[in-house]
Amino acid sequence: MESVLKPMDAEQLRENAHKMVDFIADYYKTIENFPVLSQVQPGYLRELLPDSAPTHPEPLQHIFDDIQAKILPGVTHWQSPNFFGYYPSNSSIAGFLGEMMSAGLNVVGFSWITSPAATELEMIVLDWFGKMLKLPEEFLSAGKGGGVIQGSASEAVLVVLLAARDKILRRVGKNSLEKLVLYASDQTHSALQKACQIGGIHPENCRLLRTDSSTDYALSPNVLNEAISDDVTSGLIPFFLCATVGTTSSTAVDPLLELGKIAKSNEMWFHVDAAYAGSACICPEYRHYIDGVEEADSFNTNAHKWFLTNFDCSVLWIKDRNALIQALSTNPEFLKNKASQANLVVDYKDWQIPLGRRFRSLKLWMVMRLYGLENLQSYIRNHINLAKHFEELVAQDPRFEIVTPRLFSLVCFRLLPPHNDETCATKLNHGLLDAVNSTGKIFASHTVLSGKYLLRLAVGAPLTEERHVNAAWKLLQDEASALLATL
């Protein structure tokens, strides 16, 4: 019986955790050997694993063997230095250590009394982060606002939309829900539309305003003003504006200051979604991209994208915490306690959708302490410089076109069709993307802007170096040559 793994035994934990760390460290040493994009077919794993759980315990080594042979082939390796798809999703040693500590303590910190340190560390660390970004003091915990860690930017925009909805309905009457109108650009993340569905905002009242190349796909204040004026004339009630700093398609940046003033003059909630690009604003030379954030009611960035903090850790700041609490608070008898009843503490259960929450601030705290601000800035600058290098390579090849100005660490480009034949451009670039991704050597993704099918190369994996960017470009050139030769 001594060899049986107990639910919790300190020495067994020590022995097995060492083996797990060794396995993960070996994975990172060999990560470049794996195809970046998983090459398996749908349903592959059901053919490899039993159809029921084991009756008797199995050795850890057998599980490692199965991970190596059966699980890793079905993994798309987001931390590979050759991963250039979607957006960064950083891991780091500091993030791992914080995650281990969080798992080890395994607190469920929904209210202050359930683990005071979990609440208070989160408040402190998000104040640190807010100061790195030079956010207005109203977003810090000393005043009426503060920060909270959500699971994702989707959760962040949902909770502030609910707060904004309830705030306006208290003013105009709860029967006015069908008149509420929300505004954003057509480049805004689809999470906003899902938030509308959940929050009961009528789909026809979700105004995703058209953008184009004339504004580099940023939301035009003139277009917004016109839409609001038309809606007010029709008897509708503008209540929410979402601006983006770093859109998913092209990292476009909406003009926060102008949009914020429009929101204020129309008594609308103004939310800024900086999920991808917000982290870059800890660098003084990029801070101007969030100028105007002082007009916002809420601001969100994902530390789990480009801040070396492994998923999930989406950071939301709000100027008026009571707006969240009024929309999301419940207070059943079994959760009542002296500190909460006396309003002496923050209970984060009232700032989010679920009751339960993990001790996520530990990993953010460790990232900030083990790397420090200067190293975090250098990390982001390095990715931006690598993206600039890739952009220069693309610009030198007349067969390719850079379609939008590079912002941050994303380059949007395409292979030009022969004889400027736009009818075959989509097919050509779709074929190029499939060709490079099917090699397993890199993974890139795509978008469509103004009807043009574009390839996206986002630099942001923690292990990416210039040699990986050069190799990605050579692969793209080689596959482009092979594809053009068939035309």
mmCIF file with all atom_site columns, N, CA and C in Angstrom, residues 268-328:
data_model
loop_
_atom_site.group_PDB
_atom_site.id
_atom_site.type_symbol
_atom_site.label_atom_id
_atom_site.label_alt_id
_atom_site.label_comp_id
_atom_site.label_asym_id
_atom_site.label_entity_id
_atom_site.label_seq_id
_atom_site.pdbx_PDB_ins_code
_atom_site.Cartn_x
_atom_site.Cartn_y
_atom_site.Cartn_z
_atom_site.occupancy
_atom_site.B_iso_or_equiv
_atom_site.pdbx_formal_charge
_atom_site.auth_seq_id
_atom_site.auth_comp_id
_atom_site.auth_asym_id
_atom_site.auth_atom_id
_atom_site.pdbx_PDB_model_num
ATOM 1   N N  . MET A 1 268 ? -22.843 57.727 -21.903 1.00 0.00 ? 268 MET A N  1
ATOM 2   C CA . MET A 1 268 ? -22.656 56.309 -22.196 1.00 0.00 ? 268 MET A CA 1
ATOM 3   C C  . MET A 1 268 ? -21.481 55.768 -21.385 1.00 0.00 ? 268 MET A C  1
ATOM 4   N N  . TRP A 1 269 ? -21.532 54.468 -21.076 1.00 0.00 ? 269 TRP A N  1
ATOM 5   C CA . TRP A 1 269 ? -20.390 53.773 -20.471 1.00 0.00 ? 269 TRP A CA 1
ATOM 6   C C  . TRP A 1 269 ? -19.319 53.601 -21.551 1.00 0.00 ? 269 TRP A C  1
ATOM 7   N N  . PHE A 1 270 ? -18.071 53.913 -21.217 1.00 0.00 ? 270 PHE A N  1
ATOM 8   C CA . PHE A 1 270 ? -16.972 53.802 -22.174 1.00 0.00 ? 270 PHE A CA 1
ATOM 9   C C  . PHE A 1 270 ? -15.979 52.742 -21.693 1.00 0.00 ? 270 PHE A C  1
ATOM 10  N N  . HIS A 1 271 ? -15.913 51.648 -22.450 1.00 0.00 ? 271 HIS A N  1
ATOM 11  C CA . HIS A 1 271 ? -15.003 50.544 -22.117 1.00 0.00 ? 271 HIS A CA 1
ATOM 12  C C  . HIS A 1 271 ? -13.885 50.466 -23.145 1.00 0.00 ? 271 HIS A C  1
ATOM 13  N N  . VAL A 1 272 ? -12.663 50.243 -22.673 1.00 0.00 ? 272 VAL A N  1
ATOM 14  C CA . VAL A 1 272 ? -11.508 50.096 -23.559 1.00 0.00 ? 272 VAL A CA 1
ATOM 15  C C  . VAL A 1 272 ? -10.987 48.666 -23.463 1.00 0.00 ? 272 VAL A C  1
ATOM 16  N N  . ASP A 1 273 ? -11.014 47.976 -24.601 1.00 0.00 ? 273 ASP A N  1
ATOM 17  C CA . ASP A 1 273 ? -10.504 46.609 -24.694 1.00 0.00 ? 273 ASP A CA 1
ATOM 18  C C  . ASP A 1 273 ? -9.099  46.671 -25.296 1.00 0.00 ? 273 ASP A C  1
ATOM 19  N N  . ALA A 1 274 ? -8.094  46.450 -24.459 1.00 0.00 ? 274 ALA A N  1
ATOM 20  C CA . ALA A 1 274 ? -6.696  46.449 -24.907 1.00 0.00 ? 274 ALA A CA 1
ATOM 21  C C  . ALA A 1 274 ? -6.091  45.081 -24.642 1.00 0.00 ? 274 ALA A C  1
ATOM 22  N N  . ALA A 1 275 ? -6.870  44.036 -24.966 1.00 0.00 ? 275 ALA A N  1
ATOM 23  C CA . ALA A 1 275 ? -6.495  42.674 -24.593 1.00 0.00 ? 275 ALA A CA 1
ATOM 24  C C  . ALA A 1 275 ? -5.090  42.308 -25.053 1.00 0.00 ? 275 ALA A C  1
ATOM 25  N N  . TYR A 1 276 ? -4.795  42.562 -26.339 1.00 0.00 ? 276 TYR A N  1
ATOM 26  C CA . TYR A 1 276 ? -3.489  42.191 -26.891 1.00 0.00 ? 276 TYR A CA 1
ATOM 27  C C  . TYR A 1 276 ? -2.453  43.282 -26.621 1.00 0.00 ? 276 TYR A C  1
ATOM 28  N N  . ALA A 1 277 ? -2.745  44.504 -27.025 1.00 0.00 ? 277 ALA A N  1
ATOM 29  C CA . ALA A 1 277 ? -1.723  45.544 -27.092 1.00 0.00 ? 277 ALA A CA 1
ATOM 30  C C  . ALA A 1 277 ? -1.520  46.325 -25.801 1.00 0.00 ? 277 ALA A C  1
ATOM 31  N N  . GLY A 1 278 ? -2.412  46.150 -24.840 1.00 0.00 ? 278 GLY A N  1
ATOM 32  C CA . GLY A 1 278 ? -2.287  46.925 -23.609 1.00 0.00 ? 278 GLY A CA 1
ATOM 33  C C  . GLY A 1 278 ? -0.960  46.746 -22.914 1.00 0.00 ? 278 GLY A C  1
ATOM 34  N N  . SER A 1 279 ? -0.442  45.524 -22.933 1.00 0.00 ? 279 SER A N  1
ATOM 35  C CA . SER A 1 279 ? 0.826   45.266 -22.236 1.00 0.00 ? 279 SER A CA 1
ATOM 36  C C  . SER A 1 279 ? 1.964   46.108 -22.798 1.00 0.00 ? 279 SER A C  1
ATOM 37  N N  . ALA A 1 280 ? 1.943   46.393 -24.113 1.00 0.00 ? 280 ALA A N  1
ATOM 38  C CA . ALA A 1 280 ? 3.009   47.190 -24.727 1.00 0.00 ? 280 ALA A CA 1
ATOM 39  C C  . ALA A 1 280 ? 3.070   48.593 -24.142 1.00 0.00 ? 280 ALA A C  1
ATOM 40  N N  . CYS A 1 281 ? 1.966   49.047 -23.566 1.00 0.00 ? 281 CYS A N  1
ATOM 41  C CA . CYS A 1 281 ? 1.895   50.417 -23.062 1.00 0.00 ? 281 CYS A CA 1
ATOM 42  C C  . CYS A 1 281 ? 2.633   50.609 -21.740 1.00 0.00 ? 281 CYS A C  1
ATOM 43  N N  . ILE A 1 282 ? 3.259   49.544 -21.215 1.00 0.00 ? 282 ILE A N  1
ATOM 44  C CA . ILE A 1 282 ? 4.181   49.739 -20.088 1.00 0.00 ? 282 ILE A CA 1
ATOM 45  C C  . ILE A 1 282 ? 5.482   50.362 -20.582 1.00 0.00 ? 282 ILE A C  1
ATOM 46  N N  . CYS A 1 283 ? 5.707   50.353 -21.898 1.00 0.00 ? 283 CYS A N  1
ATOM 47  C CA . CYS A 1 283 ? 6.871   51.002 -22.502 1.00 0.00 ? 283 CYS A CA 1
ATOM 48  C C  . CYS A 1 283 ? 6.501   52.463 -22.781 1.00 0.00 ? 283 CYS A C  1
ATOM 49  N N  . PRO A 1 284 ? 7.286   53.420 -22.301 1.00 0.00 ? 284 PRO A N  1
ATOM 50  C CA . PRO A 1 284 ? 6.920   54.838 -22.478 1.00 0.00 ? 284 PRO A CA 1
ATOM 51  C C  . PRO A 1 284 ? 6.654   55.225 -23.924 1.00 0.00 ? 284 PRO A C  1
ATOM 52  N N  . GLU A 1 285 ? 7.397   54.619 -24.876 1.00 0.00 ? 285 GLU A N  1
ATOM 53  C CA . GLU A 1 285 ? 7.230   54.997 -26.271 1.00 0.00 ? 285 GLU A CA 1
ATOM 54  C C  . GLU A 1 285 ? 5.935   54.489 -26.886 1.00 0.00 ? 285 GLU A C  1
ATOM 55  N N  . TYR A 1 286 ? 5.217   53.597 -26.191 1.00 0.00 ? 286 TYR A N  1
ATOM 56  C CA . TYR A 1 286 ? 3.933   53.093 -26.691 1.00 0.00 ? 286 TYR A CA 1
ATOM 57  C C  . TYR A 1 286 ? 2.756   53.530 -25.819 1.00 0.00 ? 286 TYR A C  1
ATOM 58  N N  . ARG A 1 287 ? 3.041   54.221 -24.721 1.00 0.00 ? 287 ARG A N  1
ATOM 59  C CA . ARG A 1 287 ? 1.980   54.631 -23.799 1.00 0.00 ? 287 ARG A CA 1
ATOM 60  C C  . ARG A 1 287 ? 0.934   55.527 -24.472 1.00 0.00 ? 287 ARG A C  1
ATOM 61  N N  . HIS A 1 288 ? 1.341   56.286 -25.506 1.00 0.00 ? 288 HIS A N  1
ATOM 62  C CA . HIS A 1 288 ? 0.402   57.219 -26.133 1.00 0.00 ? 288 HIS A CA 1
ATOM 63  C C  . HIS A 1 288 ? -0.771  56.512 -26.798 1.00 0.00 ? 288 HIS A C  1
ATOM 64  N N  . TYR A 1 289 ? -0.637  55.201 -27.041 1.00 0.00 ? 289 TYR A N  1
ATOM 65  C CA . TYR A 1 289 ? -1.752  54.480 -27.658 1.00 0.00 ? 289 TYR A CA 1
ATOM 66  C C  . TYR A 1 289 ? -2.962  54.381 -26.732 1.00 0.00 ? 289 TYR A C  1
ATOM 67  N N  . ILE A 1 290 ? -2.760  54.593 -25.441 1.00 0.00 ? 290 ILE A N  1
ATOM 68  C CA . ILE A 1 290 ? -3.921  54.605 -24.544 1.00 0.00 ? 290 ILE A CA 1
ATOM 69  C C  . ILE A 1 290 ? -4.185  56.002 -23.984 1.00 0.00 ? 290 ILE A C  1
ATOM 70  N N  . ASP A 1 291 ? -3.614  57.023 -24.621 1.00 0.00 ? 291 ASP A N  1
ATOM 71  C CA . ASP A 1 291 ? -4.005  58.378 -24.252 1.00 0.00 ? 291 ASP A CA 1
ATOM 72  C C  . ASP A 1 291 ? -5.509  58.527 -24.459 1.00 0.00 ? 291 ASP A C  1
ATOM 73  N N  . GLY A 1 292 ? -6.170  59.069 -23.485 1.00 0.00 ? 292 GLY A N  1
ATOM 74  C CA . GLY A 1 292 ? -7.628  59.161 -23.516 1.00 0.00 ? 292 GLY A CA 1
ATOM 75  C C  . GLY A 1 292 ? -8.287  58.146 -22.606 1.00 0.00 ? 292 GLY A C  1
ATOM 76  N N  . VAL A 1 293 ? -7.479  57.241 -22.028 1.00 0.00 ? 293 VAL A N  1
ATOM 77  C CA . VAL A 1 293 ? -8.046  56.243 -21.122 1.00 0.00 ? 293 VAL A CA 1
ATOM 78  C C  . VAL A 1 293 ? -8.667  56.908 -19.898 1.00 0.00 ? 293 VAL A C  1
ATOM 79  N N  . GLU A 1 294 ? -8.248  58.155 -19.642 1.00 0.00 ? 294 GLU A N  1
ATOM 80  C CA . GLU A 1 294 ? -8.840  58.884 -18.513 1.00 0.00 ? 294 GLU A CA 1
ATOM 81  C C  . GLU A 1 294 ? -10.333 59.124 -18.718 1.00 0.00 ? 294 GLU A C  1
ATOM 82  N N  . GLU A 1 295 ? -10.807 59.035 -19.970 1.00 0.00 ? 295 GLU A N  1
ATOM 83  C CA . GLU A 1 295 ? -12.234 59.198 -20.249 1.00 0.00 ? 295 GLU A CA 1
ATOM 84  C C  . GLU A 1 295 ? -13.025 57.902 -20.034 1.00 0.00 ? 295 GLU A C  1
ATOM 85  N N  . ALA A 1 296 ? -12.301 56.776 -19.895 1.00 0.00 ? 296 ALA A N  1
ATOM 86  C CA . ALA A 1 296 ? -12.961 55.465 -19.840 1.00 0.00 ? 296 ALA A CA 1
ATOM 87  C C  . ALA A 1 296 ? -13.545 55.175 -18.460 1.00 0.00 ? 296 ALA A C  1
ATOM 88  N N  . ASP A 1 297 ? -14.590 54.358 -18.465 1.00 0.00 ? 297 ASP A N  1
ATOM 89  C CA . ASP A 1 297 ? -15.152 53.834 -17.210 1.00 0.00 ? 297 ASP A CA 1
ATOM 90  C C  . ASP A 1 297 ? -14.493 52.524 -16.826 1.00 0.00 ? 297 ASP A C  1
ATOM 91  N N  . SER A 1 298 ? -13.956 51.803 -17.816 1.00 0.00 ? 298 SER A N  1
ATOM 92  C CA . SER A 1 298 ? -13.305 50.517 -17.552 1.00 0.00 ? 298 SER A CA 1
ATOM 93  C C  . SER A 1 298 ? -12.238 50.279 -18.608 1.00 0.00 ? 298 SER A C  1
ATOM 94  N N  . PHE A 1 299 ? -11.231 49.500 -18.222 1.00 0.00 ? 299 PHE A N  1
ATOM 95  C CA . PHE A 1 299 ? -10.078 49.233 -19.093 1.00 0.00 ? 299 PHE A CA 1
ATOM 96  C C  . PHE A 1 299 ? -9.607  47.818 -18.833 1.00 0.00 ? 299 PHE A C  1
ATOM 97  N N  . ASN A 1 300 ? -9.341  47.080 -19.931 1.00 0.00 ? 300 ASN A N  1
ATOM 98  C CA . ASN A 1 300 ? -8.979  45.668 -19.811 1.00 0.00 ? 300 ASN A CA 1
ATOM 99  C C  . ASN A 1 300 ? -7.760  45.348 -20.668 1.00 0.00 ? 300 ASN A C  1
ATOM 100 N N  . THR A 1 301 ? -6.847  44.558 -20.120 1.00 0.00 ? 301 THR A N  1
ATOM 101 C CA . THR A 1 301 ? -5.767  43.981 -20.911 1.00 0.00 ? 301 THR A CA 1
ATOM 102 C C  . THR A 1 301 ? -5.514  42.563 -20.414 1.00 0.00 ? 301 THR A C  1
ATOM 103 N N  . ASN A 1 302 ? -4.988  41.729 -21.311 1.00 0.00 ? 302 ASN A N  1
ATOM 104 C CA . ASN A 1 302 ? -4.745  40.326 -20.963 1.00 0.00 ? 302 ASN A CA 1
ATOM 105 C C  . ASN A 1 302 ? -3.283  40.107 -20.610 1.00 0.00 ? 302 ASN A C  1
ATOM 106 N N  . ALA A 1 303 ? -3.011  39.915 -19.334 1.00 0.00 ? 303 ALA A N  1
ATOM 107 C CA . ALA A 1 303 ? -1.641  39.584 -18.931 1.00 0.00 ? 303 ALA A CA 1
ATOM 108 C C  . ALA A 1 303 ? -1.228  38.237 -19.508 1.00 0.00 ? 303 ALA A C  1
ATOM 109 N N  . HIS A 1 304 ? -2.214  37.381 -19.820 1.00 0.00 ? 304 HIS A N  1
ATOM 110 C CA . HIS A 1 304 ? -1.881  36.060 -20.367 1.00 0.00 ? 304 HIS A CA 1
ATOM 111 C C  . HIS A 1 304 ? -1.602  36.105 -21.870 1.00 0.00 ? 304 HIS A C  1
ATOM 112 N N  . LYS A 1 305 ? -1.626  37.277 -22.469 1.00 0.00 ? 305 LYS A N  1
ATOM 113 C CA . LYS A 1 305 ? -1.229  37.366 -23.873 1.00 0.00 ? 305 LYS A CA 1
ATOM 114 C C  . LYS A 1 305 ? 0.243   37.755 -23.995 1.00 0.00 ? 305 LYS A C  1
ATOM 115 N N  . TRP A 1 306 ? 0.617   38.917 -23.491 1.00 0.00 ? 306 TRP A N  1
ATOM 116 C CA . TRP A 1 306 ? 1.931   39.469 -23.833 1.00 0.00 ? 306 TRP A CA 1
ATOM 117 C C  . TRP A 1 306 ? 2.657   39.997 -22.593 1.00 0.00 ? 306 TRP A C  1
ATOM 118 N N  . PHE A 1 307 ? 2.351   39.376 -21.438 1.00 0.00 ? 307 PHE A N  1
ATOM 119 C CA . PHE A 1 307 ? 2.941   39.856 -20.191 1.00 0.00 ? 307 PHE A CA 1
ATOM 120 C C  . PHE A 1 307 ? 3.537   38.691 -19.396 1.00 0.00 ? 307 PHE A C  1
ATOM 121 N N  . LEU A 1 308 ? 3.922   37.643 -20.100 1.00 0.00 ? 308 LEU A N  1
ATOM 122 C CA . LEU A 1 308 ? 4.629   36.502 -19.511 1.00 0.00 ? 308 LEU A CA 1
ATOM 123 C C  . LEU A 1 308 ? 3.874   35.806 -18.390 1.00 0.00 ? 308 LEU A C  1
ATOM 124 N N  . THR A 1 309 ? 2.553   35.973 -18.373 1.00 0.00 ? 309 THR A N  1
ATOM 125 C CA . THR A 1 309 ? 1.729   35.362 -17.336 1.00 0.00 ? 309 THR A CA 1
ATOM 126 C C  . THR A 1 309 ? 0.819   34.336 -17.998 1.00 0.00 ? 309 THR A C  1
ATOM 127 N N  . ASN A 1 310 ? 1.015   33.054 -17.663 1.00 0.00 ? 310 ASN A N  1
ATOM 128 C CA . ASN A 1 310 ? 0.294   32.008 -18.386 1.00 0.00 ? 310 ASN A CA 1
ATOM 129 C C  . ASN A 1 310 ? -1.218  32.090 -18.144 1.00 0.00 ? 310 ASN A C  1
ATOM 130 N N  . PHE A 1 311 ? -1.955  31.571 -19.114 1.00 0.00 ? 311 PHE A N  1
ATOM 131 C CA . PHE A 1 311 ? -3.420  31.602 -19.112 1.00 0.00 ? 311 PHE A CA 1
ATOM 132 C C  . PHE A 1 311 ? -3.964  30.895 -17.856 1.00 0.00 ? 311 PHE A C  1
ATOM 133 N N  . ASP A 1 312 ? -4.999  31.453 -17.173 1.00 0.00 ? 312 ASP A N  1
ATOM 134 C CA . ASP A 1 312 ? -5.738  32.625 -17.571 1.00 0.00 ? 312 ASP A CA 1
ATOM 135 C C  . ASP A 1 312 ? -5.518  33.771 -16.596 1.00 0.00 ? 312 ASP A C  1
ATOM 136 N N  . CYS A 1 313 ? -5.396  34.992 -17.144 1.00 0.00 ? 313 CYS A N  1
ATOM 137 C CA . CYS A 1 313 ? -5.165  36.154 -16.291 1.00 0.00 ? 313 CYS A CA 1
ATOM 138 C C  . CYS A 1 313 ? -5.488  37.418 -17.087 1.00 0.00 ? 313 CYS A C  1
ATOM 139 N N  . SER A 1 314 ? -6.770  37.775 -17.121 1.00 0.00 ? 314 SER A N  1
ATOM 140 C CA . SER A 1 314 ? -7.232  38.965 -17.827 1.00 0.00 ? 314 SER A CA 1
ATOM 141 C C  . SER A 1 314 ? -7.546  40.046 -16.795 1.00 0.00 ? 314 SER A C  1
ATOM 142 N N  . VAL A 1 315 ? -6.917  41.187 -16.959 1.00 0.00 ? 315 VAL A N  1
ATOM 143 C CA . VAL A 1 315 ? -6.961  42.217 -15.917 1.00 0.00 ? 315 VAL A CA 1
ATOM 144 C C  . VAL A 1 315 ? -7.931  43.328 -16.304 1.00 0.00 ? 315 VAL A C  1
ATOM 145 N N  . LEU A 1 316 ? -8.872  43.603 -15.420 1.00 0.00 ? 316 LEU A N  1
ATOM 146 C CA . LEU A 1 316 ? -9.892  44.623 -15.644 1.00 0.00 ? 316 LEU A CA 1
ATOM 147 C C  . LEU A 1 316 ? -9.817  45.667 -14.547 1.00 0.00 ? 316 LEU A C  1
ATOM 148 N N  . TRP A 1 317 ? -9.746  46.925 -14.949 1.00 0.00 ? 317 TRP A N  1
ATOM 149 C CA . TRP A 1 317 ? -9.842  48.028 -13.997 1.00 0.00 ? 317 TRP A CA 1
ATOM 150 C C  . TRP A 1 317 ? -11.142 48.779 -14.230 1.00 0.00 ? 317 TRP A C  1
ATOM 151 N N  . ILE A 1 318 ? -11.703 49.292 -13.153 1.00 0.00 ? 318 ILE A N  1
ATOM 152 C CA . ILE A 1 318 ? -12.980 49.999 -13.239 1.00 0.00 ? 318 ILE A CA 1
ATOM 153 C C  . ILE A 1 318 ? -12.931 51.222 -12.325 1.00 0.00 ? 318 ILE A C  1
ATOM 154 N N  . LYS A 1 319 ? -13.560 52.302 -12.759 1.00 0.00 ? 319 LYS A N  1
ATOM 155 C CA . LYS A 1 319 ? -13.517 53.535 -11.966 1.00 0.00 ? 319 LYS A CA 1
ATOM 156 C C  . LYS A 1 319 ? -14.503 53.518 -10.804 1.00 0.00 ? 319 LYS A C  1
ATOM 157 N N  . ASP A 1 320 ? -15.608 52.837 -10.978 1.00 0.00 ? 320 ASP A N  1
ATOM 158 C CA . ASP A 1 320 ? -16.646 52.800 -9.936  1.00 0.00 ? 320 ASP A CA 1
ATOM 159 C C  . ASP A 1 320 ? -16.984 51.346 -9.634  1.00 0.00 ? 320 ASP A C  1
ATOM 160 N N  . ARG A 1 321 ? -16.367 50.820 -8.592  1.00 0.00 ? 321 ARG A N  1
ATOM 161 C CA . ARG A 1 321 ? -16.584 49.405 -8.270  1.00 0.00 ? 321 ARG A CA 1
ATOM 162 C C  . ARG A 1 321 ? -18.040 49.130 -7.907  1.00 0.00 ? 321 ARG A C  1
ATOM 163 N N  . ASN A 1 322 ? -18.740 50.133 -7.396  1.00 0.00 ? 322 ASN A N  1
ATOM 164 C CA . ASN A 1 322 ? -20.129 49.912 -6.995  1.00 0.00 ? 322 ASN A CA 1
ATOM 165 C C  . ASN A 1 322 ? -21.023 49.569 -8.176  1.00 0.00 ? 322 ASN A C  1
ATOM 166 N N  . ALA A 1 323 ? -20.652 50.043 -9.356  1.00 0.00 ? 323 ALA A N  1
ATOM 167 C CA . ALA A 1 323 ? -21.445 49.710 -10.543 1.00 0.00 ? 323 ALA A CA 1
ATOM 168 C C  . ALA A 1 323 ? -21.396 48.206 -10.813 1.00 0.00 ? 323 ALA A C  1
ATOM 169 N N  . LEU A 1 324 ? -20.214 47.604 -10.625 1.00 0.00 ? 324 LEU A N  1
ATOM 170 C CA . LEU A 1 324 ? -20.094 46.148 -10.772 1.00 0.00 ? 324 LEU A CA 1
ATOM 171 C C  . LEU A 1 324 ? -20.848 45.428 -9.668  1.00 0.00 ? 324 LEU A C  1
ATOM 172 N N  . ILE A 1 325 ? -20.645 45.900 -8.451  1.00 0.00 ? 325 ILE A N  1
ATOM 173 C CA . ILE A 1 325 ? -21.228 45.219 -7.293  1.00 0.00 ? 325 ILE A CA 1
ATOM 174 C C  . ILE A 1 325 ? -22.755 45.233 -7.362  1.00 0.00 ? 325 ILE A C  1
ATOM 175 N N  . GLN A 1 326 ? -23.324 46.364 -7.762  1.00 0.00 ? 326 GLN A N  1
ATOM 176 C CA . GLN A 1 326 ? -24.783 46.454 -7.842  1.00 0.00 ? 326 GLN A CA 1
ATOM 177 C C  . GLN A 1 326 ? -25.349 45.490 -8.891  1.00 0.00 ? 326 GLN A C  1
ATOM 178 N N  . ALA A 1 327 ? -24.577 45.250 -9.946  1.00 0.00 ? 327 ALA A N  1
ATOM 179 C CA . ALA A 1 327 ? -25.062 44.368 -11.008 1.00 0.00 ? 327 ALA A CA 1
ATOM 180 C C  . ALA A 1 327 ? -24.840 42.895 -10.693 1.00 0.00 ? 327 ALA A C  1
ATOM 181 N N  . LEU A 1 328 ? -23.815 42.572 -9.896  1.00 0.00 ? 328 LEU A N  1
ATOM 182 C CA . LEU A 1 328 ? -23.377 41.181 -9.780  1.00 0.00 ? 328 LEU A CA 1
ATOM 183 C C  . LEU A 1 328 ? -23.424 40.604 -8.366  1.00 0.00 ? 328 LEU A C  1
#
